[in-house]
Amino acid sequence: MIVAANLKTNLTRAQSDSYIKELGKFLDQKSITQDVFVFPATSSLNSHATKINVGAQNAYPAECGAFTGEIGLVHLSEFGIKTILIGHSERRHILGETQDEIAKKYEFYKSHGFQIIYCIGEPLEVRQAGNAALMEYLSAQYDGIDTSYEKLIIAYEPVWAIGTGLTPTLEDIESLHAALKEKSTAPLLYGGSVKVSNAKEVMALRSVDGVLVGSAALYREHFETMISYAQELEQEKQ
Ligand code: 13P
């Protein structure tokens, strides 16, 4: 199971270092065998001797250059970062990233062998427009994306469920994930208001390979509880 924390624009560098250090201790103490990812803010990127996969929330598709306000491959390589989140809805909708720009970023970091967590998800009006509109919208988010890339993980995050406390029903998550699995065999995460109270039932769904957690992961103990649930679920399956 894959359990990922997107810390977004939260926690300082010192807080992020401490979060990752303490979380690493937890994974060792509990002999956790799940794949755990943490995406700290850009200014909190650092090298960590840990089995946690620490990734970047964003970077520009270039080694370096004149791209004011961005970081490039060299800045990730400095800290040994080989994982990146691409296509998050906050970058699509707040920062205005287009599918074309997202696809270029994907190709660049793919060509450098990065593990990519690629996010897709629809706004509420698309969900309300019915299943055909929903699938058409989501399909457009696969444009220019090599879905057979072996280091790809996809995260389905409905925009209306992010940070709102709202989630699709378990039946809706399962049926949508099953439909998305026809487009790519990459592991498929669910994200959007995942918290301690619903993480286990979401992760127990057949077509869910893990979760991408925002706000609830800011409480390290909550994130650890979700990781424990993932471990329990895998043990129950064996
Ligand atoms: P929340 O868990 O706060 O809804 O955020 C989800 C998310 O955007 C993770 O990338």
Tab-separated table of C-alpha atoms and ligand atoms in Angstrom:
chain	number	residue	atom	x	y	z
A	1	MET	CA	0.000	0.000	0.000
A	2	ILE	CA	1.164	3.545	-0.713
A	3	VAL	CA	0.582	6.221	1.917
A	4	ALA	CA	1.580	9.755	0.953
A	5	ALA	CA	1.520	13.098	2.777
A	6	ASN	CA	1.302	16.321	0.798
A	7	LEU	CA	2.298	18.988	3.317
A	8	LYS	CA	1.496	21.761	0.800
A	9	THR	CA	2.481	25.273	1.976
A	10	ASN	CA	2.762	24.244	5.615
A	11	LEU	CA	5.516	23.537	8.126
A	12	THR	CA	8.828	25.351	8.212
A	13	ARG	CA	12.091	23.696	7.286
A	14	ALA	CA	12.821	22.857	10.939
A	15	GLN	CA	9.306	21.472	11.434
A	16	SER	CA	9.511	19.406	8.247
A	17	ASP	CA	12.911	17.974	9.205
A	18	SER	CA	11.555	16.990	12.591
A	19	TYR	CA	8.374	15.533	11.033
A	20	ILE	CA	10.391	13.341	8.662
A	21	LYS	CA	12.850	12.291	11.368
A	22	GLU	CA	10.110	11.278	13.814
A	23	LEU	CA	8.083	9.569	11.109
A	24	GLY	CA	11.167	7.605	10.055
A	25	LYS	CA	11.611	6.423	13.650
A	26	PHE	CA	7.981	5.321	13.726
A	27	LEU	CA	8.415	3.290	10.518
A	28	ASP	CA	11.465	1.548	11.976
A	29	GLN	CA	9.937	0.895	15.385
A	30	LYS	CA	6.763	-0.577	13.890
A	31	SER	CA	8.618	-2.412	11.083
A	32	ILE	CA	6.361	-0.748	8.524
A	33	THR	CA	6.701	-2.246	5.062
A	34	GLN	CA	4.343	0.159	3.255
A	35	ASP	CA	5.614	2.729	0.746
A	36	VAL	CA	5.520	6.044	2.579
A	37	PHE	CA	5.959	9.356	0.759
A	38	VAL	CA	6.240	12.876	2.166
A	39	PHE	CA	6.096	16.022	0.028
A	40	PRO	CA	7.367	19.004	2.060
A	41	ALA	CA	7.284	22.613	0.885
A	42	THR	CA	10.060	23.496	-1.561
A	43	SER	CA	12.100	25.473	0.995
A	44	SER	CA	11.933	22.446	3.306
A	45	LEU	CA	13.534	20.007	0.857
A	46	ASN	CA	16.529	18.344	2.434
A	47	SER	CA	18.559	15.116	2.414
A	48	HIS	CA	17.269	12.515	4.835
A	49	ALA	CA	18.729	9.158	5.826
A	50	THR	CA	15.355	7.451	5.962
A	51	LYS	CA	13.260	4.902	4.135
A	52	ILE	CA	10.590	7.571	3.636
A	53	ASN	CA	10.409	8.626	0.028
A	54	VAL	CA	10.740	12.419	0.218
A	55	GLY	CA	9.544	14.175	-2.926
A	56	ALA	CA	9.050	17.638	-4.392
A	57	GLN	CA	5.603	19.210	-4.691
A	58	ASN	CA	6.710	20.955	-7.864
A	59	ALA	CA	9.719	21.871	-9.996
A	60	TYR	CA	10.282	23.443	-13.379
A	61	PRO	CA	11.066	21.148	-16.321
A	62	ALA	CA	14.667	22.291	-16.759
A	63	GLU	CA	17.992	21.577	-15.116
A	64	CYS	CA	18.342	25.276	-14.217
A	65	GLY	CA	18.012	28.613	-15.994
A	66	ALA	CA	16.061	31.873	-16.080
A	67	PHE	CA	12.787	30.777	-14.481
A	68	THR	CA	12.312	33.226	-11.628
A	69	GLY	CA	10.678	31.719	-8.586
A	70	GLU	CA	11.069	28.134	-9.762
A	71	ILE	CA	13.523	25.383	-8.922
A	72	GLY	CA	14.954	22.892	-11.378
A	73	LEU	CA	16.519	19.473	-11.535
A	74	VAL	CA	19.844	20.578	-10.020
A	75	HIS	CA	18.044	21.850	-6.919
A	76	LEU	CA	16.336	18.509	-6.435
A	77	SER	CA	19.496	16.555	-7.169
A	78	GLU	CA	21.316	18.542	-4.469
A	79	PHE	CA	19.169	16.726	-1.918
A	80	GLY	CA	18.920	13.416	-3.768
A	81	ILE	CA	15.220	13.978	-4.525
A	82	LYS	CA	13.989	11.559	-7.209
A	83	THR	CA	10.238	11.865	-6.698
A	84	ILE	CA	7.837	14.584	-7.799
A	85	LEU	CA	4.142	15.410	-7.606
A	86	ILE	CA	2.777	16.602	-10.953
A	87	GLY	CA	-0.672	17.878	-11.950
A	88	HIS	CA	-2.023	18.635	-8.484
A	89	SER	CA	-5.359	20.456	-8.735
A	90	GLU	CA	-4.040	23.403	-6.735
A	91	ARG	CA	-1.388	23.920	-9.402
A	92	ARG	CA	-3.922	23.449	-12.176
A	93	HIS	CA	-6.577	25.749	-10.697
A	94	ILE	CA	-4.763	28.260	-8.461
A	95	LEU	CA	-1.469	28.515	-10.355
A	96	GLY	CA	-3.086	28.054	-13.776
A	97	GLU	CA	-0.907	25.195	-15.055
A	98	THR	CA	-2.232	23.913	-18.354
A	99	GLN	CA	-2.332	20.285	-19.450
A	100	ASP	CA	0.329	21.133	-22.002
A	101	GLU	CA	2.700	22.517	-19.343
A	102	ILE	CA	1.932	19.602	-17.071
A	103	ALA	CA	2.691	17.107	-19.852
A	104	LYS	CA	6.041	18.830	-20.537
A	105	LYS	CA	6.920	18.641	-16.855
A	106	TYR	CA	5.928	14.972	-16.827
A	107	GLU	CA	8.107	14.166	-19.861
A	108	PHE	CA	11.093	16.008	-18.415
A	109	TYR	CA	11.019	14.310	-15.018
A	110	LYS	CA	10.225	10.968	-16.632
A	111	SER	CA	13.286	11.356	-18.845
A	112	HIS	CA	15.311	11.806	-15.643
A	113	GLY	CA	13.885	8.625	-14.119
A	114	PHE	CA	11.798	10.285	-11.407
A	115	GLN	CA	9.030	8.514	-9.581
A	116	ILE	CA	5.984	10.585	-10.472
A	117	ILE	CA	2.770	10.897	-8.504
A	118	TYR	CA	0.474	12.279	-11.163
A	119	CYS	CA	-2.757	13.887	-9.944
A	120	ILE	CA	-6.084	14.068	-11.710
A	121	GLY	CA	-9.496	15.157	-10.484
A	122	GLU	CA	-12.629	17.040	-11.423
A	123	PRO	CA	-14.371	20.145	-10.028
A	124	LEU	CA	-17.872	19.825	-8.583
A	125	GLU	CA	-19.739	21.087	-11.661
A	126	VAL	CA	-18.162	18.351	-13.762
A	127	ARG	CA	-19.111	15.681	-11.235
A	128	GLN	CA	-22.674	17.040	-11.239
A	129	ALA	CA	-22.820	16.942	-15.038
A	130	GLY	CA	-22.881	13.135	-14.980
A	131	ASN	CA	-20.646	10.190	-15.648
A	132	ALA	CA	-19.906	10.834	-19.325
A	133	ALA	CA	-18.794	14.427	-18.608
A	134	LEU	CA	-16.729	13.220	-15.668
A	135	MET	CA	-14.878	10.575	-17.692
A	136	GLU	CA	-14.316	13.000	-20.549
A	137	TYR	CA	-12.840	15.587	-18.165
A	138	LEU	CA	-10.573	13.053	-16.477
A	139	SER	CA	-9.500	11.544	-19.809
A	140	ALA	CA	-8.282	14.988	-20.942
A	141	GLN	CA	-5.970	14.999	-17.925
A	142	TYR	CA	-4.196	11.972	-19.439
A	143	ASP	CA	-3.354	13.951	-22.602
A	144	GLY	CA	0.378	13.844	-23.238
A	145	ILE	CA	0.965	11.560	-20.248
A	146	ASP	CA	2.740	8.236	-20.782
A	147	THR	CA	0.500	6.056	-18.613
A	148	SER	CA	2.750	3.029	-19.114
A	149	TYR	CA	5.732	4.692	-17.393
A	150	GLU	CA	6.934	2.160	-14.841
A	151	LYS	CA	7.602	4.759	-12.146
A	152	LEU	CA	4.143	6.308	-12.372
A	153	ILE	CA	1.650	6.416	-9.522
A	154	ILE	CA	-1.688	8.094	-10.249
A	155	ALA	CA	-3.681	9.948	-7.585
A	156	TYR	CA	-7.366	10.590	-8.162
A	157	GLU	CA	-8.308	13.648	-6.123
A	158	PRO	CA	-11.731	15.183	-6.782
A	159	VAL	CA	-11.223	18.948	-6.444
A	160	TRP	CA	-14.451	19.350	-4.449
A	161	ALA	CA	-13.217	16.825	-1.882
A	162	ILE	CA	-9.883	18.524	-1.210
A	163	GLY	CA	-9.775	20.241	2.149
A	164	THR	CA	-13.569	20.327	2.380
A	165	GLY	CA	-14.370	17.317	4.553
A	166	LEU	CA	-16.525	16.003	1.685
A	167	THR	CA	-15.712	12.694	0.034
A	168	PRO	CA	-17.359	10.607	-2.663
A	169	THR	CA	-19.142	7.520	-1.342
A	170	LEU	CA	-17.044	4.375	-1.095
A	171	GLU	CA	-19.102	2.923	-3.969
A	172	ASP	CA	-18.315	5.975	-6.115
A	173	ILE	CA	-14.598	5.773	-5.337
A	174	GLU	CA	-14.542	2.065	-6.158
A	175	SER	CA	-16.422	2.380	-9.443
A	176	LEU	CA	-14.432	5.384	-10.617
A	177	HIS	CA	-11.122	3.779	-9.679
A	178	ALA	CA	-12.155	0.621	-11.512
A	179	ALA	CA	-12.835	2.744	-14.627
A	180	LEU	CA	-9.506	4.579	-14.262
A	181	LYS	CA	-7.653	1.281	-13.907
A	182	GLU	CA	-8.704	0.530	-17.482
A	183	LYS	CA	-6.669	3.536	-18.615
A	184	SER	CA	-3.484	2.642	-16.770
A	185	THR	CA	-2.221	-0.221	-14.671
A	186	ALA	CA	-0.187	2.212	-12.520
A	187	PRO	CA	-0.962	2.108	-8.781
A	188	LEU	CA	-3.941	4.357	-8.099
A	189	LEU	CA	-4.292	6.458	-4.939
A	190	TYR	CA	-7.357	8.251	-3.657
A	191	GLY	CA	-6.985	11.761	-2.213
A	192	GLY	CA	-9.429	14.343	-0.855
A	193	SER	CA	-10.400	14.671	2.814
A	194	VAL	CA	-8.770	11.393	3.792
A	195	LYS	CA	-8.451	11.296	7.561
A	196	VAL	CA	-8.094	8.799	10.385
A	197	SER	CA	-11.844	8.179	10.478
A	198	ASN	CA	-12.163	7.127	6.813
A	199	ALA	CA	-8.670	6.074	5.700
A	200	LYS	CA	-9.073	2.396	6.481
A	201	GLU	CA	-12.336	1.907	4.602
A	202	VAL	CA	-10.992	3.829	1.618
A	203	MET	CA	-7.768	1.816	1.523
A	204	ALA	CA	-9.746	-1.416	1.876
A	205	LEU	CA	-11.431	-0.820	-1.499
A	206	ARG	CA	-10.263	-3.246	-4.171
A	207	SER	CA	-9.229	-0.595	-6.716
A	208	VAL	CA	-7.482	1.674	-4.216
A	209	ASP	CA	-3.725	1.148	-3.852
A	210	GLY	CA	-3.211	3.839	-1.237
A	211	VAL	CA	-4.012	7.402	-0.235
A	212	LEU	CA	-2.633	10.899	-0.746
A	213	VAL	CA	-3.355	12.925	2.376
A	214	GLY	CA	-3.239	16.704	2.841
A	215	SER	CA	-4.554	18.441	5.956
A	216	ALA	CA	-4.881	15.360	8.159
A	217	ALA	CA	-1.245	14.438	7.506
A	218	LEU	CA	-0.111	17.685	9.135
A	219	TYR	CA	-0.748	15.867	12.408
A	220	ARG	CA	2.082	13.355	12.278
A	221	GLU	CA	0.339	11.016	14.715
A	222	HIS	CA	-2.708	10.947	12.443
A	223	PHE	CA	-0.580	10.144	9.426
A	224	GLU	CA	1.138	7.394	11.418
A	225	THR	CA	-2.250	5.921	12.336
A	226	MET	CA	-3.187	5.828	8.643
A	227	ILE	CA	0.104	4.085	7.850
A	228	SER	CA	-0.686	1.521	10.567
A	229	TYR	CA	-4.084	0.912	8.952
A	230	ALA	CA	-2.380	0.295	5.601
A	231	GLN	CA	-0.042	-2.189	7.287
A	232	GLU	CA	-2.970	-3.957	8.976
A	233	LEU	CA	-4.895	-4.174	5.709
A	234	GLU	CA	-1.940	-5.778	3.947
A	235	GLN	CA	-1.465	-8.241	6.760
A	236	GLU	CA	-5.174	-9.122	6.666
A	237	LYS	CA	-4.895	-9.793	2.926
A	238	GLN	CA	-2.071	-12.332	3.413
B	1	13P	P1	-6.884	17.171	1.917
B	1	13P	O1	-6.492	15.827	2.504
B	1	13P	O2	-6.588	18.308	2.807
B	1	13P	O3	-8.280	17.132	1.411
B	1	13P	O4	-5.932	17.395	0.635
B	1	13P	C1	-5.789	16.368	-0.290
B	1	13P	C2	-4.718	16.734	-1.242
B	1	13P	O5	-4.829	17.700	-1.978
B	1	13P	C3	-3.513	15.912	-1.242
B	1	13P	O6	-2.708	16.192	-2.342
